Amino acid sequence: MENLLYRDARNYVPIDVTKGIDHLTGQIVMADKEAPNGYEVMPKCKNCKNFKDDGELMGICESSMSNPKFFAYPDMVAVTCEMYSNKL
Amino acid sequence: MSKKLKEVLANAGISMDLQSGGAAPEKMVDREVKREPHPRIKKLKDIFMDTLSSANNEFTYWYTREYMMHDCEIPVVRRAMALKSAFSHSTPAIYPGELLVMHKASYFRGSFPMPWLSEGFYMAHEDEFYKEALKRGSASVDEHSKFGQGGGNVTKSFGKVISIAGKFGMRQEEIPALLKLAKMWYGKSVDDLGNKYEKMVPEYKTKEQIMRSIICMFDSGFTLPQGREIINYYYPLEYGFDGIIKIAKELKDKVAGKADGDGMVGMNRLYNYEAIILVIEGMQKWINNYAKEAHRLEKITQDEKQKEEYKSIAERLEWIEHNPPRTFIEAFQMIETLHIGVLNEDAISGMSPGRIGLVLYPYFEQDIEAGRLTEDEAIELLEQDRIVKTSIDCFASTGVVGGVLSGNTFNTVSVGGLDREGQSAVNRLEYLILEASANNAMPQSTIALLYDEKLPEDFLMLAMEVIKCGTGYPAFMNTVIAQEFLMKQYCKEGMNLEDVRSWAIGGCLETSPSVWELLHLNGKEYWIPGGAGQPTSVGVHFLSMPKVLELVLFNGIDPRTKEKVYEPHNSKLETYEELWKQFKLYWQITCQVLTWTNNIQHDVWRKNNMAILNSLMKPDCLDKGHLINELGYRYNGTFSIESAGTITMVNSLAALKKIVYDDKSETLDTIKDAILDNFGFKDASEVNSFSLADQERKNNDAGKWEKLHFEVLQAPKYGNDDKFADNILLEWEEFFCEDATHYESLYGLNMYPCQISVSTHGAMGSATLATADGRLSGTTFADASMSAFPGTDRNGPYALLNSASIWDHAQSQNSQLNIKIHPTAIRGIEGSKKLLALTRAYMRKGGFHIQYNIVDSKVLAAAQKNPENYRDLMVRVAGFTQYWVEIGKAVQDELIARTEYEGV
């Protein structure tokens, strides 16, 4: 598994598209920098069992009630998604 | 090198000296008053100052996903379901040190697109965005984490960040989803549907030409369908969210299946109450998600003080999720949540909190009495509120956000004014609002001081102190004038004198109707004001008067585009009266066709995209069961005709009247030729400066127009207490204020005049040829509606006030006058008194609005040269304050060039 980036870490809160705050240290960190080992993974669609990757930053949400199933994209945060099921 | 205009004039013995009433010191002078916020607020402010405007698709995604699932649902319920889903799924973002929490999106300065309003921009740039999104990624983000010119604006793509509309940054990972979401709204958005039907207006082609010529630059129906209004926090404060759901459920039972004598929309009440319940449930879930996040952070945080604060935040949120607030901080959090919630419901600029000093006073008074709160703690919260409000971005197109708004969202707070009984409404909390606005000088909330002779002197002097910080606020608005306007416009909808007194400023300076409501807190009653009117951002907005005059001179053809805009009048314009008559005819054609097409856009909006959250908070929607789209608001006659470029047109007419028609020293054809040849100068875009003095002669110019140009520049100008020019303004105002009332909004109510320019004097100036007053092609118009053209007001500030007050300001929703004053001119207490005397004089003369830029022009020039050294420099433009680095160059140039008063 690739090393976790801050922007994929649960305790990172984005300030903007480039940087955020590491809640565990209180420090401002860059979004695309690697987080220290052991950091918890942020629930995102790409980490969900219900996400079917379609390539080119797109996919399908298998738990969608729509017909056909509604799309999803791997980078979307799923902290509030009641259908989220961690695959990691 | 080509000569600049100021050099040409200097050679002829004419100075473009832009200082009036003395000479500024040679050395650059800083502002006299400087203050600092509390340390906690300073830390948060430091974060803001280094934050980029950022957008993601989260709200957009969940809204669209839910909306598309309910094809055949009743429109209002379908929209409510979509909003509920979007609020429920918004990721909470809480930052260390915050006392008031919740953000628009999961960024410090976040926003998101609303393709259900307009998706065309993303579709048009699809290829470009896709290429950027899929190819980018090699550059290091670190290299670009510092700002260049533009403050928080993401003006260019970099690293893994894509610039959208030159303002917002979006991660490349989000771009394919943005484009897919945009496509889903193709043919369904307010923009697309509105356009489909507005084309059925027989005069539609004229509308298209008007927009293409930039006579108008704003389709209000799908760009910013709401705003420039006062929010109303009363119902949630009085009943809480559970209480509102209970009321809605009871009323739903009462109206189900019943028309109650209203065969048109009586039945809709059932669906509207259902929609209200759904949206409130979405709000509750959103708050609850934040509460959960605060608890989570409480658990992982080591710092004991911060841990305790997270716990308090969670408990506050859990309380207001269901109940009316009990304390000042709970009430503050509640109104903050509601404010952001409403701004997430629609693309809105100018959702003003209104008179929060009165709204929050009950909680402040009781907390102070009980020892639960100190004034210092209240100030700290008020300081943080300024960061919250300044962080609000509105995600809209480049033309709107940049060209019109300069990135501002106009969350204006009003202070002063009268209470329900007609006495001064100033209370202790309002002093603290002013103190906090000086301590934490940020563009939002811009402050409007509702001036009345009854306001306490020390309050007014404190306001002067704040102005001297260089904040550009508080602006002074005249209560007497506003009240007269409101009575005239809203008496037919039942407005009485008591409710007139509850008014406040919505947006930058729109006089907006409000009402008093009785709040109960611990057995005590308080009358609090809140908005009760529809948006005033709606109607026909920003009509370029100089451009209409240009079309009159050139027989309906736009010389820039070579296209026919209006039917040729074929009049020889042999008299001034003919010229003036033709101007009025073209003006009326413009107003009429844009009224019809805008009515259609707004009608589509109200059918598919109506406000639900904002509506349920405004009297009398909850009581009547009708939302904004069914005239549920107490006051609905809020649509307006909005002018721009007033003074540039007045000066142009004055020059034509004097030179062509009175003195007959030149023919109209000669002046037209000179205009087409730009008086021998280059276009401003070529020079890359938009102020008149910096314009350069064409390289091959032999001075053919030199004499004529001198002549028109020397013709009478507005702002000098010269009746020749001022009477033209008077004649215009008398025509405009009456004419505007002849157009009818989609709600069947008459419109009224509105006179603010925001930033359009820059964008519209760039599309307008030279004007007969000597202004050159592409340069800005005069700022606002009553500000003098830079360098033309040479008889001192009181002469300018006399010119501005020649007409009855109560006939219009507003007017705007901005003056630039050197800091040394108002130094010390005596200086403050002089500034107050000047302000008071204008109010007593019947002026509606005045505000000042207290700044040394040399500072502005230095800031333009080295913006990185002036990230926190703020300036007043038209009716708002903005960071210097976040406004466009055209407006910057006009500000530098504006006359600087060295004495008052």
mmCIF file of N, CA and C in Angstrom, chain B residues 343-414:
data_model
loop_
_atom_site.group_PDB
_atom_site.id
_atom_site.type_symbol
_atom_site.label_atom_id
_atom_site.label_comp_id
_atom_site.label_asym_id
_atom_site.label_seq_id
_atom_site.Cartn_x
_atom_site.Cartn_y
_atom_site.Cartn_z
ATOM 1 N N LEU B 343 -26.849 30.636 2.795
ATOM 2 C CA LEU B 343 -25.912 30.874 1.690
ATOM 3 C C LEU B 343 -25.584 29.591 0.923
ATOM 4 N N ASN B 344 -25.819 28.446 1.555
ATOM 5 C CA ASN B 344 -25.612 27.182 0.845
ATOM 6 C C ASN B 344 -26.844 26.787 0.040
ATOM 7 N N GLU B 345 -27.946 27.435 0.323
ATOM 8 C CA GLU B 345 -29.186 27.085 -0.375
ATOM 9 C C GLU B 345 -29.218 27.625 -1.800
ATOM 10 N N ASP B 346 -28.507 28.716 -2.043
ATOM 11 C CA ASP B 346 -28.613 29.369 -3.345
ATOM 12 C C ASP B 346 -27.343 30.196 -3.568
ATOM 13 N N ALA B 347 -27.127 30.618 -4.811
ATOM 14 C CA ALA B 347 -26.015 31.541 -5.063
ATOM 15 C C ALA B 347 -26.486 32.928 -4.633
ATOM 16 N N ILE B 348 -25.873 33.415 -3.575
ATOM 17 C CA ILE B 348 -26.369 34.657 -2.958
ATOM 18 C C ILE B 348 -25.204 35.594 -2.690
ATOM 19 N N SER B 349 -25.372 36.815 -3.061
ATOM 20 C CA SER B 349 -24.418 37.841 -2.643
ATOM 21 C C SER B 349 -25.217 38.937 -1.969
ATOM 22 N N GLY B 350 -24.824 39.267 -0.750
ATOM 23 C CA GLY B 350 -25.545 40.328 -0.038
ATOM 24 C C GLY B 350 -26.641 39.798 0.862
ATOM 25 N N MET B 351 -26.383 38.633 1.484
ATOM 26 C CA MET B 351 -27.318 38.177 2.517
ATOM 27 C C MET B 351 -26.843 38.819 3.813
ATOM 28 N N SER B 352 -27.469 39.880 4.179
ATOM 29 C CA SER B 352 -26.952 40.678 5.292
ATOM 30 C C SER B 352 -27.573 40.260 6.624
ATOM 31 N N PRO B 353 -26.720 40.111 7.643
ATOM 32 C CA PRO B 353 -27.256 39.757 8.962
ATOM 33 C C PRO B 353 -28.156 40.844 9.535
ATOM 34 N N GLY B 354 -27.980 42.078 9.041
ATOM 35 C CA GLY B 354 -28.844 43.170 9.504
ATOM 36 C C GLY B 354 -28.409 43.696 10.862
ATOM 37 N N ARG B 355 -29.381 43.987 11.721
ATOM 38 C CA ARG B 355 -29.083 44.675 12.987
ATOM 39 C C ARG B 355 -28.846 43.650 14.096
ATOM 40 N N ILE B 356 -27.715 42.950 14.008
ATOM 41 C CA ILE B 356 -27.456 41.870 14.976
ATOM 42 C C ILE B 356 -27.219 42.425 16.377
ATOM 43 N N GLY B 357 -26.894 43.708 16.472
ATOM 44 C CA GLY B 357 -26.747 44.321 17.796
ATOM 45 C C GLY B 357 -28.063 44.314 18.547
ATOM 46 N N LEU B 358 -29.169 44.369 17.847
ATOM 47 C CA LEU B 358 -30.482 44.286 18.484
ATOM 48 C C LEU B 358 -30.936 42.827 18.597
ATOM 49 N N VAL B 359 -30.608 42.029 17.583
ATOM 50 C CA VAL B 359 -31.037 40.619 17.580
ATOM 51 C C VAL B 359 -30.384 39.853 18.735
ATOM 52 N N LEU B 360 -29.101 40.128 18.971
ATOM 53 C CA LEU B 360 -28.375 39.387 20.007
ATOM 54 C C LEU B 360 -28.431 40.070 21.380
ATOM 55 N N TYR B 361 -28.986 41.267 21.415
ATOM 56 C CA TYR B 361 -28.944 42.027 22.674
ATOM 57 C C TYR B 361 -29.622 41.302 23.841
ATOM 58 N N PRO B 362 -30.773 40.650 23.641
ATOM 59 C CA PRO B 362 -31.413 39.985 24.787
ATOM 60 C C PRO B 362 -30.460 39.013 25.488
ATOM 61 N N TYR B 363 -29.737 38.242 24.712
ATOM 62 C CA TYR B 363 -28.812 37.242 25.274
ATOM 63 C C TYR B 363 -27.622 37.936 25.920
ATOM 64 N N PHE B 364 -27.135 38.991 25.269
ATOM 65 C CA PHE B 364 -26.004 39.768 25.797
ATOM 66 C C PHE B 364 -26.382 40.380 27.131
ATOM 67 N N GLU B 365 -27.526 41.037 27.162
ATOM 68 C CA GLU B 365 -27.952 41.725 28.387
ATOM 69 C C GLU B 365 -28.076 40.736 29.549
ATOM 70 N N GLN B 366 -28.734 39.606 29.296
ATOM 71 C CA GLN B 366 -28.973 38.656 30.394
ATOM 72 C C GLN B 366 -27.695 37.935 30.812
ATOM 73 N N ASP B 367 -26.822 37.643 29.857
ATOM 74 C CA ASP B 367 -25.548 36.988 30.212
ATOM 75 C C ASP B 367 -24.657 37.927 31.027
ATOM 76 N N ILE B 368 -24.632 39.179 30.633
ATOM 77 C CA ILE B 368 -23.811 40.152 31.359
ATOM 78 C C ILE B 368 -24.353 40.307 32.782
ATOM 79 N N GLU B 369 -25.668 40.433 32.884
ATOM 80 C CA GLU B 369 -26.282 40.596 34.216
ATOM 81 C C GLU B 369 -26.023 39.391 35.105
ATOM 82 N N ALA B 370 -26.038 38.203 34.488
ATOM 83 C CA ALA B 370 -25.856 36.968 35.271
ATOM 84 C C ALA B 370 -24.381 36.627 35.480
ATOM 85 N N GLY B 371 -23.497 37.416 34.898
ATOM 86 C CA GLY B 371 -22.063 37.146 35.044
ATOM 87 C C GLY B 371 -21.581 35.985 34.195
ATOM 88 N N ARG B 372 -22.385 35.573 33.198
ATOM 89 C CA ARG B 372 -21.981 34.457 32.328
ATOM 90 C C ARG B 372 -21.071 34.904 31.191
ATOM 91 N N LEU B 373 -20.999 36.214 30.995
ATOM 92 C CA LEU B 373 -20.272 36.744 29.841
ATOM 93 C C LEU B 373 -19.646 38.071 30.229
ATOM 94 N N THR B 374 -18.435 38.311 29.729
ATOM 95 C CA THR B 374 -17.829 39.642 29.902
ATOM 96 C C THR B 374 -17.889 40.366 28.551
ATOM 97 N N GLU B 375 -17.740 41.672 28.608
ATOM 98 C CA GLU B 375 -17.731 42.430 27.350
ATOM 99 C C GLU B 375 -16.550 42.010 26.487
ATOM 100 N N ASP B 376 -15.442 41.696 27.155
ATOM 101 C CA ASP B 376 -14.265 41.282 26.402
ATOM 102 C C ASP B 376 -14.532 39.974 25.642
ATOM 103 N N GLU B 377 -15.235 39.068 26.290
ATOM 104 C CA GLU B 377 -15.577 37.796 25.621
ATOM 105 C C GLU B 377 -16.528 38.052 24.441
ATOM 106 N N ALA B 378 -17.443 38.992 24.624
ATOM 107 C CA ALA B 378 -18.376 39.327 23.529
ATOM 108 C C ALA B 378 -17.607 39.911 22.349
ATOM 109 N N ILE B 379 -16.639 40.773 22.657
ATOM 110 C CA ILE B 379 -15.840 41.372 21.578
ATOM 111 C C ILE B 379 -15.067 40.285 20.833
ATOM 112 N N GLU B 380 -14.527 39.328 21.585
ATOM 113 C CA GLU B 380 -13.758 38.255 20.948
ATOM 114 C C GLU B 380 -14.641 37.475 19.954
ATOM 115 N N LEU B 381 -15.868 37.198 20.360
ATOM 116 C CA LEU B 381 -16.787 36.500 19.451
ATOM 117 C C LEU B 381 -17.115 37.361 18.240
ATOM 118 N N LEU B 382 -17.315 38.647 18.476
ATOM 119 C CA LEU B 382 -17.615 39.558 17.361
ATOM 120 C C LEU B 382 -16.427 39.651 16.401
ATOM 121 N N GLU B 383 -15.234 39.574 16.977
ATOM 122 C CA GLU B 383 -14.033 39.575 16.120
ATOM 123 C C GLU B 383 -13.987 38.301 15.271
ATOM 124 N N GLN B 384 -14.338 37.170 15.887
ATOM 125 C CA GLN B 384 -14.301 35.936 15.092
ATOM 126 C C GLN B 384 -15.371 35.947 14.007
ATOM 127 N N ASP B 385 -16.496 36.541 14.333
ATOM 128 C CA ASP B 385 -17.566 36.645 13.335
ATOM 129 C C ASP B 385 -17.054 37.333 12.065
ATOM 130 N N ARG B 386 -16.129 38.246 12.214
ATOM 131 C CA ARG B 386 -15.597 38.963 11.051
ATOM 132 C C ARG B 386 -14.765 38.017 10.162
ATOM 133 N N ILE B 387 -14.113 37.063 10.807
ATOM 134 C CA ILE B 387 -13.367 36.068 9.999
ATOM 135 C C ILE B 387 -14.351 35.139 9.289
ATOM 136 N N VAL B 388 -15.372 34.719 10.034
ATOM 137 C CA VAL B 388 -16.383 33.832 9.430
ATOM 138 C C VAL B 388 -16.983 34.502 8.202
ATOM 139 N N LYS B 389 -17.360 35.762 8.336
ATOM 140 C CA LYS B 389 -18.051 36.449 7.239
ATOM 141 C C LYS B 389 -17.093 36.753 6.072
ATOM 142 N N THR B 390 -15.867 37.104 6.401
ATOM 143 C CA THR B 390 -14.917 37.394 5.324
ATOM 144 C C THR B 390 -14.544 36.120 4.566
ATOM 145 N N SER B 391 -14.680 34.983 5.238
ATOM 146 C CA SER B 391 -14.341 33.706 4.589
ATOM 147 C C SER B 391 -15.432 33.222 3.646
ATOM 148 N N ILE B 392 -16.551 33.898 3.629
ATOM 149 C CA ILE B 392 -17.654 33.440 2.775
ATOM 150 C C ILE B 392 -17.386 33.842 1.326
ATOM 151 N N ASP B 393 -17.322 32.853 0.489
ATOM 152 C CA ASP B 393 -17.189 33.095 -0.950
ATOM 153 C C ASP B 393 -18.474 32.677 -1.641
ATOM 154 N N CYS B 394 -18.770 33.341 -2.720
ATOM 155 C CA CYS B 394 -19.920 32.952 -3.529
ATOM 156 C C CYS B 394 -19.381 32.401 -4.840
ATOM 157 N N PHE B 395 -19.715 31.164 -5.130
ATOM 158 C CA PHE B 395 -19.205 30.520 -6.335
ATOM 159 C C PHE B 395 -20.097 30.893 -7.511
ATOM 160 N N ALA B 396 -19.640 31.804 -8.326
ATOM 161 C CA ALA B 396 -20.409 32.205 -9.514
ATOM 162 C C ALA B 396 -19.415 32.479 -10.630
ATOM 163 N N SER B 397 -19.912 32.972 -11.744
ATOM 164 C CA SER B 397 -19.059 33.127 -12.914
ATOM 165 C C SER B 397 -18.058 34.267 -12.752
ATOM 166 N N THR B 398 -17.053 34.296 -13.617
ATOM 167 C CA THR B 398 -16.027 35.338 -13.571
ATOM 168 C C THR B 398 -16.652 36.719 -13.667
ATOM 169 N N GLY B 399 -17.548 36.881 -14.623
ATOM 170 C CA GLY B 399 -18.141 38.190 -14.853
ATOM 171 C C GLY B 399 -18.827 38.724 -13.620
ATOM 172 N N VAL B 400 -19.507 37.840 -12.913
ATOM 173 C CA VAL B 400 -20.254 38.284 -11.737
ATOM 174 C C VAL B 400 -19.323 38.485 -10.546
ATOM 175 N N VAL B 401 -18.530 37.463 -10.247
ATOM 176 C CA VAL B 401 -17.693 37.549 -9.049
ATOM 177 C C VAL B 401 -16.581 38.585 -9.217
ATOM 178 N N GLY B 402 -15.964 38.607 -10.386
ATOM 179 C CA GLY B 402 -14.871 39.551 -10.601
ATOM 180 C C GLY B 402 -15.364 40.906 -11.066
ATOM 181 N N GLY B 403 -16.083 40.907 -12.186
ATOM 182 C CA GLY B 403 -16.476 42.167 -12.806
ATOM 183 C C GLY B 403 -17.463 42.973 -12.003
ATOM 184 N N VAL B 404 -18.352 42.283 -11.301
ATOM 185 C CA VAL B 404 -19.378 43.008 -10.556
ATOM 186 C C VAL B 404 -19.029 43.118 -9.083
ATOM 187 N N LEU B 405 -18.681 42.009 -8.470
ATOM 188 C CA LEU B 405 -18.613 41.979 -7.016
ATOM 189 C C LEU B 405 -17.223 42.168 -6.430
ATOM 190 N N SER B 406 -16.193 42.087 -7.238
ATOM 191 C CA SER B 406 -14.821 42.116 -6.728
ATOM 192 C C SER B 406 -14.635 41.079 -5.618
ATOM 193 N N GLY B 407 -15.314 39.956 -5.736
ATOM 194 C CA GLY B 407 -15.152 38.878 -4.760
ATOM 195 C C GLY B 407 -15.858 39.107 -3.446
ATOM 196 N N ASN B 408 -16.564 40.232 -3.322
ATOM 197 C CA ASN B 408 -17.208 40.547 -2.058
ATOM 198 C C ASN B 408 -18.562 39.842 -1.954
ATOM 199 N N THR B 409 -18.972 39.511 -0.715
ATOM 200 C CA THR B 409 -20.289 38.877 -0.572
ATOM 201 C C THR B 409 -21.238 39.699 0.309
ATOM 202 N N PHE B 410 -20.812 40.857 0.750
ATOM 203 C CA PHE B 410 -21.730 41.866 1.315
ATOM 204 C C PHE B 410 -22.597 41.374 2.472
ATOM 205 N N ASN B 411 -21.963 40.779 3.456
ATOM 206 C CA ASN B 411 -22.722 40.356 4.641
ATOM 207 C C ASN B 411 -22.791 41.535 5.621
ATOM 208 N N THR B 412 -23.461 42.552 5.201
ATOM 209 C CA THR B 412 -23.424 43.823 5.934
ATOM 210 C C THR B 412 -24.202 43.775 7.246
ATOM 211 N N VAL B 413 -23.563 44.315 8.276
ATOM 212 C CA VAL B 413 -24.231 44.487 9.573
ATOM 213 C C VAL B 413 -24.620 45.953 9.715
ATOM 214 N N SER B 414 -25.840 46.194 10.163
ATOM 215 C CA SER B 414 -26.284 47.575 10.383
ATOM 216 C C SER B 414 -26.278 47.881 11.872
#
